[in-house]
Amino acid sequence: MGLLYPAGLFLLASIPVLAIAYMVRERPQRLIVSSVIAFRALGGLKGDRPWGLPKLDWMFFIEALILALAALALAGPYVIRRRNPIAVVLDNSAAMQALAPSGRLRFEEARDQLAAALRSEGSGGEVSVYSTAPLPRLIAGPLPSIAAAESAINRIALTDSPDDTGAVERNLADLGSGKRFSRVIFAGSRPLSPPFPDRIRAITIDDPIPNFALGSFVLRRESLGADVLHGRVTIANFSSRATTLVVDIDGDGKRLAYAQARLEPRELGALDFPSLAPASSYRANLAPKDGFDLDNVAYATASAARSIEILFVTPTPSDAASLNSLPGVHVLSQRPENYQPDQAAKADLVIFEYTVPKDLPPTNALLVMPPQGDRVFRFDAYSASNVQITGWKAPDPLTD
């Protein structure tokens, strides 16, 4: 304990001065007079002579207390306490969902080791608790005790998102610099990139485990108007031995297909499912199971298969109605007088019926029954009164 400005205590010297003021003042007496006029004529009766024993009333003690508190405030008293502020950072990213050799999650191992390291630092300091995913942030703190810090650590939840390595290391460097914290303890799935401040203690839970993974799950439509979809799933073998990986596809909860492939260690591959029945959502499941379940499942939806965009330019828009009934086809009807070339550039196919544009569009185009004298082919058309078709075979598609 000490004083920032000891000279402020000189104000205490004003208390004896206050006592002298009480000693030298006259002591009034209460007298009964017959007239105020007579009292004024006599000049009033003098009180007792000063310099007698002071009669200290309650006002004196209040004034003395005010002077003493003012002197103490000017002196600036302070108390020196030993502080040992600590910051703990727990990795809660998706990588911590992997199993450790003990059979527990990496996250559980890191949480227990972090609490043990915190207890080994001893008590007497405040603790601030941070998490890393999806971005580093303060969870709680400063907390007054290690027990409160352990409770805050136990409330941190795992996430399915990866952490931002650069952001985590910048946050640790910020916590480890300056004088905010005397110690920073980090527990995570990857070692820190050196150099880092000496006051940072890193606990790394990165024991290698065999892992099999699903990558992308893509759906596409193989042909115009087809109900079935073509699925493609990428797979990877991140283990040290060759393994046969099996992928089965569920659609709306029903099993639709499965395929398998044998991959060498560290090899990537792909499996194709050419005829997946229609469903609103699809799920790909990978076997055998491993120590990291997050990348053993992948999802896709039928809406992910891109529709074919058709621009139908015709004076009779009703002719395009039947095309809209085809799966995976979206048709936009437009009259010739409203046709704009920039519309054609956005379509996969442009159909011109009974009309021809001034310039052919830069995409696939189909001309149906162009009019006489068109600007592209310059067809000549003649009328016929009697038309006969001979020589066609009965099963010919054109006959149908």
XYZ file of C-alpha atoms in Angstrom:
400
model
C 0.000 0.000 0.000
C 1.251 3.524 -0.702
C 0.435 7.086 -1.682
C 0.808 8.559 -5.141
C 1.051 12.165 -3.861
C 2.100 12.161 -0.180
C 2.255 15.964 -0.173
C -1.546 15.976 -0.185
C -1.456 14.969 3.504
C -0.295 18.512 4.394
C -3.946 19.434 4.118
C -4.404 17.667 7.481
C -2.653 20.646 9.043
C -5.824 22.647 8.459
C -7.628 20.670 11.198
C -5.751 22.394 14.075
C -6.476 25.694 12.365
C -10.149 24.760 12.467
C -9.841 24.058 16.204
C -8.209 27.502 16.779
C -11.108 29.103 14.915
C -13.466 27.439 17.346
C -11.353 28.712 20.301
C -11.205 32.382 19.299
C -14.835 32.873 18.444
C -17.082 34.555 20.976
C -19.458 32.427 22.882
C -22.952 33.887 22.550
C -25.292 34.091 25.529
C -29.056 34.059 25.570
C -30.556 37.129 27.395
C -34.064 38.412 27.845
C -34.450 42.140 27.258
C -37.486 44.380 27.475
C -36.880 46.090 24.159
C -34.735 45.592 21.135
C -34.161 49.339 21.099
C -32.589 49.277 24.514
C -30.475 46.308 23.515
C -29.159 48.139 20.487
C -28.543 51.293 22.549
C -26.356 49.393 24.954
C -24.479 47.941 21.958
C -25.409 44.459 22.999
C -23.709 42.455 25.639
C -20.389 40.900 24.734
C -19.987 37.191 24.969
C -17.262 35.368 26.837
C -13.710 36.264 26.061
C -11.968 34.104 23.383
C -9.070 31.757 23.980
C -10.954 29.707 26.429
C -11.511 26.024 26.218
C -13.211 25.309 22.869
C -16.736 24.022 22.934
C -16.612 21.536 20.086
C -20.016 20.722 18.676
C -21.033 18.241 15.980
C -20.315 20.750 13.184
C -16.633 20.781 14.141
C -16.297 17.029 13.743
C -18.109 17.030 10.397
C -15.845 19.801 9.069
C -12.744 18.002 10.376
C -13.852 14.771 8.665
C -14.355 16.623 5.379
C -10.845 18.096 5.582
C -9.332 14.682 6.411
C -11.070 12.979 3.462
C -10.015 15.754 1.108
C -6.379 15.364 2.221
C -6.543 11.594 1.751
C -8.017 11.996 -1.731
C -5.256 14.410 -2.754
C -2.603 11.985 -1.483
C -3.924 9.192 -3.787
C -3.640 6.005 -1.733
C -3.198 2.741 -3.616
C -2.900 -0.944 -2.851
C -0.423 -3.174 -4.685
C -1.907 -6.538 -5.604
C -0.137 -9.248 -7.512
C -1.990 -9.897 -10.802
C -1.421 -12.814 -13.141
C -3.917 -12.385 -16.012
C -4.128 -15.422 -18.306
C -5.774 -15.935 -21.707
C -6.827 -19.430 -22.820
C -7.702 -20.196 -26.459
C -9.539 -23.399 -27.405
C -9.736 -24.633 -31.011
C -13.389 -25.547 -31.738
C -13.065 -25.965 -35.525
C -14.230 -28.965 -37.561
C -10.798 -30.598 -37.348
C -11.341 -31.106 -33.615
C -14.171 -33.569 -34.393
C -11.591 -36.221 -35.326
C -10.966 -39.063 -32.909
C -7.733 -39.215 -30.936
C -5.949 -42.578 -30.397
C -7.665 -42.757 -27.004
C -11.044 -43.007 -28.760
C -12.184 -39.587 -27.581
C -12.662 -36.502 -29.728
C -9.673 -34.246 -30.161
C -11.866 -31.462 -28.782
C -12.441 -33.357 -25.538
C -8.719 -34.115 -25.179
C -7.800 -30.468 -25.821
C -10.407 -29.203 -23.369
C -9.139 -31.445 -20.561
C -5.477 -30.623 -21.206
C -6.290 -26.920 -21.344
C -8.048 -27.078 -17.960
C -5.100 -29.000 -16.457
C -2.619 -26.433 -17.802
C -4.738 -23.640 -16.383
C -4.756 -25.237 -12.925
C -0.975 -25.673 -13.078
C -0.564 -21.915 -13.509
C -1.968 -21.398 -10.004
C -4.663 -19.073 -8.734
C -4.624 -15.342 -8.110
C -5.161 -14.048 -11.628
C -8.006 -13.259 -13.926
C -8.712 -15.566 -16.885
C -10.137 -14.681 -20.318
C -11.490 -17.506 -22.500
C -11.376 -17.427 -26.335
C -12.508 -19.773 -29.158
C -11.150 -19.961 -32.743
C -13.955 -20.937 -35.157
C -15.317 -19.636 -37.364
C -13.267 -16.589 -36.270
C -11.411 -15.946 -33.003
C -13.631 -14.296 -30.393
C -13.855 -13.705 -26.653
C -16.188 -16.194 -24.963
C -15.983 -14.951 -21.381
C -13.796 -12.842 -19.179
C -11.962 -11.591 -17.448
C -13.125 -14.205 -14.943
C -12.076 -14.007 -11.283
C -11.212 -17.675 -10.741
C -9.987 -20.809 -12.485
C -13.250 -22.586 -11.630
C -15.226 -19.940 -13.504
C -12.816 -20.243 -16.443
C -13.235 -24.033 -16.575
C -17.002 -23.580 -16.606
C -16.682 -21.177 -19.567
C -14.393 -23.645 -21.410
C -16.960 -26.422 -20.962
C -19.611 -24.201 -22.587
C -17.656 -23.837 -25.848
C -19.370 -25.821 -28.621
C -17.792 -27.609 -31.569
C -18.506 -26.210 -35.050
C -18.547 -27.714 -38.544
C -16.601 -24.788 -39.971
C -12.820 -24.658 -40.356
C -10.831 -22.016 -38.545
C -8.951 -19.208 -40.247
C -5.310 -20.079 -39.572
C -4.070 -16.568 -40.290
C -6.717 -14.984 -38.066
C -5.939 -17.419 -35.221
C -2.209 -16.714 -35.345
C -2.795 -12.951 -35.502
C -5.091 -13.195 -32.486
C -2.516 -15.197 -30.528
C 0.222 -12.725 -31.449
C -1.979 -9.874 -30.242
C -2.745 -11.641 -26.948
C 0.915 -12.530 -26.420
C 2.208 -9.017 -27.030
C 1.879 -6.052 -24.696
C 1.086 -6.317 -21.000
C -2.536 -7.453 -21.035
C -1.718 -11.095 -20.250
C 1.207 -12.679 -18.502
C 0.449 -16.068 -20.071
C -1.476 -17.347 -23.119
C -2.395 -21.044 -23.377
C -3.569 -22.400 -26.749
C -4.982 -25.885 -27.400
C -5.647 -26.879 -31.003
C -5.291 -29.377 -33.825
C -2.249 -27.872 -35.544
C 1.096 -26.575 -34.286
C 1.709 -22.837 -34.369
C 4.025 -21.375 -36.962
C 7.226 -20.127 -35.326
C 8.272 -17.687 -34.146
C 5.674 -16.805 -31.531
C 6.019 -14.979 -28.170
C 7.563 -16.915 -25.290
C 4.547 -16.290 -23.085
C 2.387 -18.440 -25.405
C 2.107 -22.110 -24.439
C 0.790 -24.362 -27.230
C -0.945 -27.706 -26.666
C -1.232 -29.597 -29.957
C -3.629 -32.519 -30.455
C -2.711 -33.703 -33.956
C -2.123 -37.447 -33.735
C -2.434 -38.865 -37.272
C -5.465 -41.082 -37.897
C -6.590 -43.021 -40.995
C -9.190 -40.966 -42.846
C -11.436 -41.610 -45.837
C -13.254 -38.642 -47.304
C -16.042 -37.635 -49.654
C -15.300 -34.613 -51.785
C -17.767 -33.068 -54.201
C -21.205 -34.507 -54.975
C -22.420 -33.182 -58.341
C -25.656 -33.864 -60.225
C -26.273 -33.165 -63.904
C -28.847 -34.008 -66.531
C -27.464 -36.196 -69.303
C -30.074 -35.504 -72.005
C -32.840 -33.049 -72.765
C -36.045 -33.885 -70.939
C -34.604 -36.849 -69.007
C -36.044 -37.568 -65.564
C -32.978 -39.392 -64.267
C -29.848 -37.575 -63.152
C -26.177 -38.415 -63.434
C -24.322 -38.234 -60.112
C -20.577 -37.985 -59.599
C -18.864 -38.280 -56.204
C -15.164 -37.678 -55.570
C -13.477 -39.771 -52.867
C -10.056 -39.823 -51.199
C -7.968 -42.269 -49.192
C -5.870 -40.432 -46.595
C -4.665 -43.565 -44.856
C -1.416 -45.512 -45.095
C -2.917 -48.619 -46.727
C -4.909 -49.467 -49.841
C -8.628 -49.590 -49.064
C -11.845 -50.336 -50.936
C -14.249 -47.431 -50.459
C -17.991 -47.914 -50.918
C -20.444 -45.086 -51.599
C -24.201 -45.540 -51.560
C -26.730 -42.889 -52.636
C -30.053 -42.288 -50.857
C -32.846 -40.263 -52.416
C -35.542 -38.943 -50.073
C -34.577 -41.650 -47.590
C -34.584 -44.542 -50.104
C -31.471 -46.297 -51.286
C -31.003 -45.678 -55.015
C -27.525 -46.892 -55.987
C -24.084 -47.808 -54.733
C -20.578 -48.152 -56.189
C -17.104 -48.930 -54.926
C -13.479 -48.310 -55.841
C -10.139 -49.429 -54.444
C -7.757 -46.546 -53.754
C -4.090 -46.647 -52.903
C -2.728 -44.587 -49.989
C -3.080 -40.817 -50.600
C -5.009 -41.482 -53.831
C -8.011 -39.507 -55.093
C -10.788 -41.045 -57.197
C -14.349 -40.615 -58.422
C -17.485 -42.755 -58.684
C -20.252 -42.225 -61.264
C -23.953 -42.954 -60.802
C -25.442 -42.582 -64.294
C -29.140 -43.198 -63.538
C -30.342 -41.736 -60.255
C -34.117 -41.801 -59.910
C -35.891 -38.453 -59.351
C -35.829 -37.191 -55.760
C -35.883 -33.812 -54.063
C -32.663 -34.438 -52.121
C -29.823 -36.945 -52.287
C -27.345 -38.138 -49.676
C -24.020 -39.892 -50.326
C -22.649 -42.150 -47.558
C -19.060 -43.388 -47.388
C -17.861 -46.664 -45.895
C -15.851 -47.883 -44.071
C -16.190 -45.534 -41.107
C -13.131 -43.717 -39.820
C -12.143 -41.311 -37.069
C -13.604 -38.236 -38.751
C -17.325 -38.482 -39.511
C -17.760 -34.973 -40.911
C -16.416 -35.824 -44.398
C -18.171 -39.207 -44.667
C -21.495 -37.686 -45.793
C -22.342 -35.361 -48.682
C -25.638 -33.902 -49.899
C -27.062 -32.682 -53.215
C -30.459 -31.528 -54.426
C -32.236 -31.996 -57.729
C -32.363 -28.236 -58.131
C -28.566 -28.274 -58.319
C -28.854 -29.913 -61.777
C -28.969 -26.888 -64.054
C -32.035 -26.474 -66.273
C -31.705 -25.903 -70.014
C -32.799 -22.364 -70.874
C -34.705 -22.123 -74.182
C -35.812 -18.885 -75.815
C -38.785 -19.593 -78.138
C -39.414 -16.777 -80.633
C -42.698 -17.284 -82.428
C -45.841 -15.356 -83.403
C -47.842 -18.174 -81.728
C -46.481 -18.476 -78.135
C -48.824 -21.355 -77.365
C -46.573 -23.615 -79.470
C -43.942 -23.469 -76.684
C -46.264 -24.703 -73.945
C -45.436 -28.388 -74.423
C -41.694 -27.795 -74.014
C -42.221 -26.506 -70.493
C -43.498 -29.935 -69.445
C -40.111 -31.542 -70.110
C -37.982 -32.153 -66.973
C -34.992 -29.869 -66.709
C -36.240 -27.459 -69.394
C -37.219 -23.828 -68.863
C -38.829 -22.033 -71.807
C -39.272 -18.289 -72.303
C -41.687 -17.357 -75.098
C -41.220 -14.145 -77.038
C -42.947 -12.592 -80.028
C -40.725 -11.625 -82.995
C -41.369 -7.894 -82.582
C -40.169 -8.085 -78.933
C -37.064 -10.169 -79.594
C -33.747 -8.673 -78.399
C -30.306 -10.129 -79.348
C -29.083 -9.860 -75.735
C -31.868 -12.268 -74.705
C -30.488 -14.902 -77.061
C -26.982 -14.608 -75.568
C -28.323 -15.729 -72.167
C -30.127 -18.834 -73.509
C -28.738 -22.309 -74.166
C -30.953 -22.699 -77.256
C -32.967 -20.229 -79.323
C -35.844 -21.529 -81.437
C -37.208 -19.300 -84.213
C -40.580 -20.469 -85.513
C -42.080 -18.840 -88.617
C -39.467 -16.083 -88.299
C -35.764 -15.442 -88.835
C -33.591 -12.832 -87.053
C -31.513 -10.266 -88.869
C -28.366 -11.921 -87.480
C -27.987 -15.411 -86.097
C -27.411 -15.407 -82.293
C -24.028 -16.428 -80.788
C -25.572 -19.567 -79.259
C -27.323 -22.716 -80.458
C -30.203 -21.841 -82.777
C -33.014 -23.835 -84.391
C -35.079 -22.428 -87.268
C -38.510 -23.995 -87.742
C -40.371 -23.276 -90.989
C -38.642 -19.991 -91.857
C -40.726 -17.648 -94.029
C -40.187 -17.079 -97.740
C -37.297 -14.778 -98.604
C -35.573 -15.011 -95.183
C -32.296 -13.148 -94.710
C -30.299 -16.227 -93.724
C -31.150 -18.995 -96.193
C -33.180 -17.004 -98.721
C -35.639 -19.870 -99.261
C -38.126 -19.704 -102.100
C -41.558 -21.095 -101.304
C -44.215 -22.247 -103.738
C -47.725 -23.445 -103.124
C -48.845 -26.910 -104.248
C -52.410 -28.025 -104.736
C -51.732 -31.799 -104.424
C -48.979 -33.374 -102.309
C -48.250 -37.117 -102.302
C -45.664 -38.860 -100.103
C -44.517 -42.302 -101.271
C -41.762 -44.732 -100.481
C -41.678 -44.305 -96.689
C -41.346 -47.370 -94.545
C -44.040 -47.872 -91.955
C -41.686 -47.828 -88.911
C -39.913 -44.674 -90.070
C -39.929 -41.980 -87.321
C -40.943 -39.350 -89.846
C -44.065 -41.362 -90.689
C -44.994 -41.321 -86.995
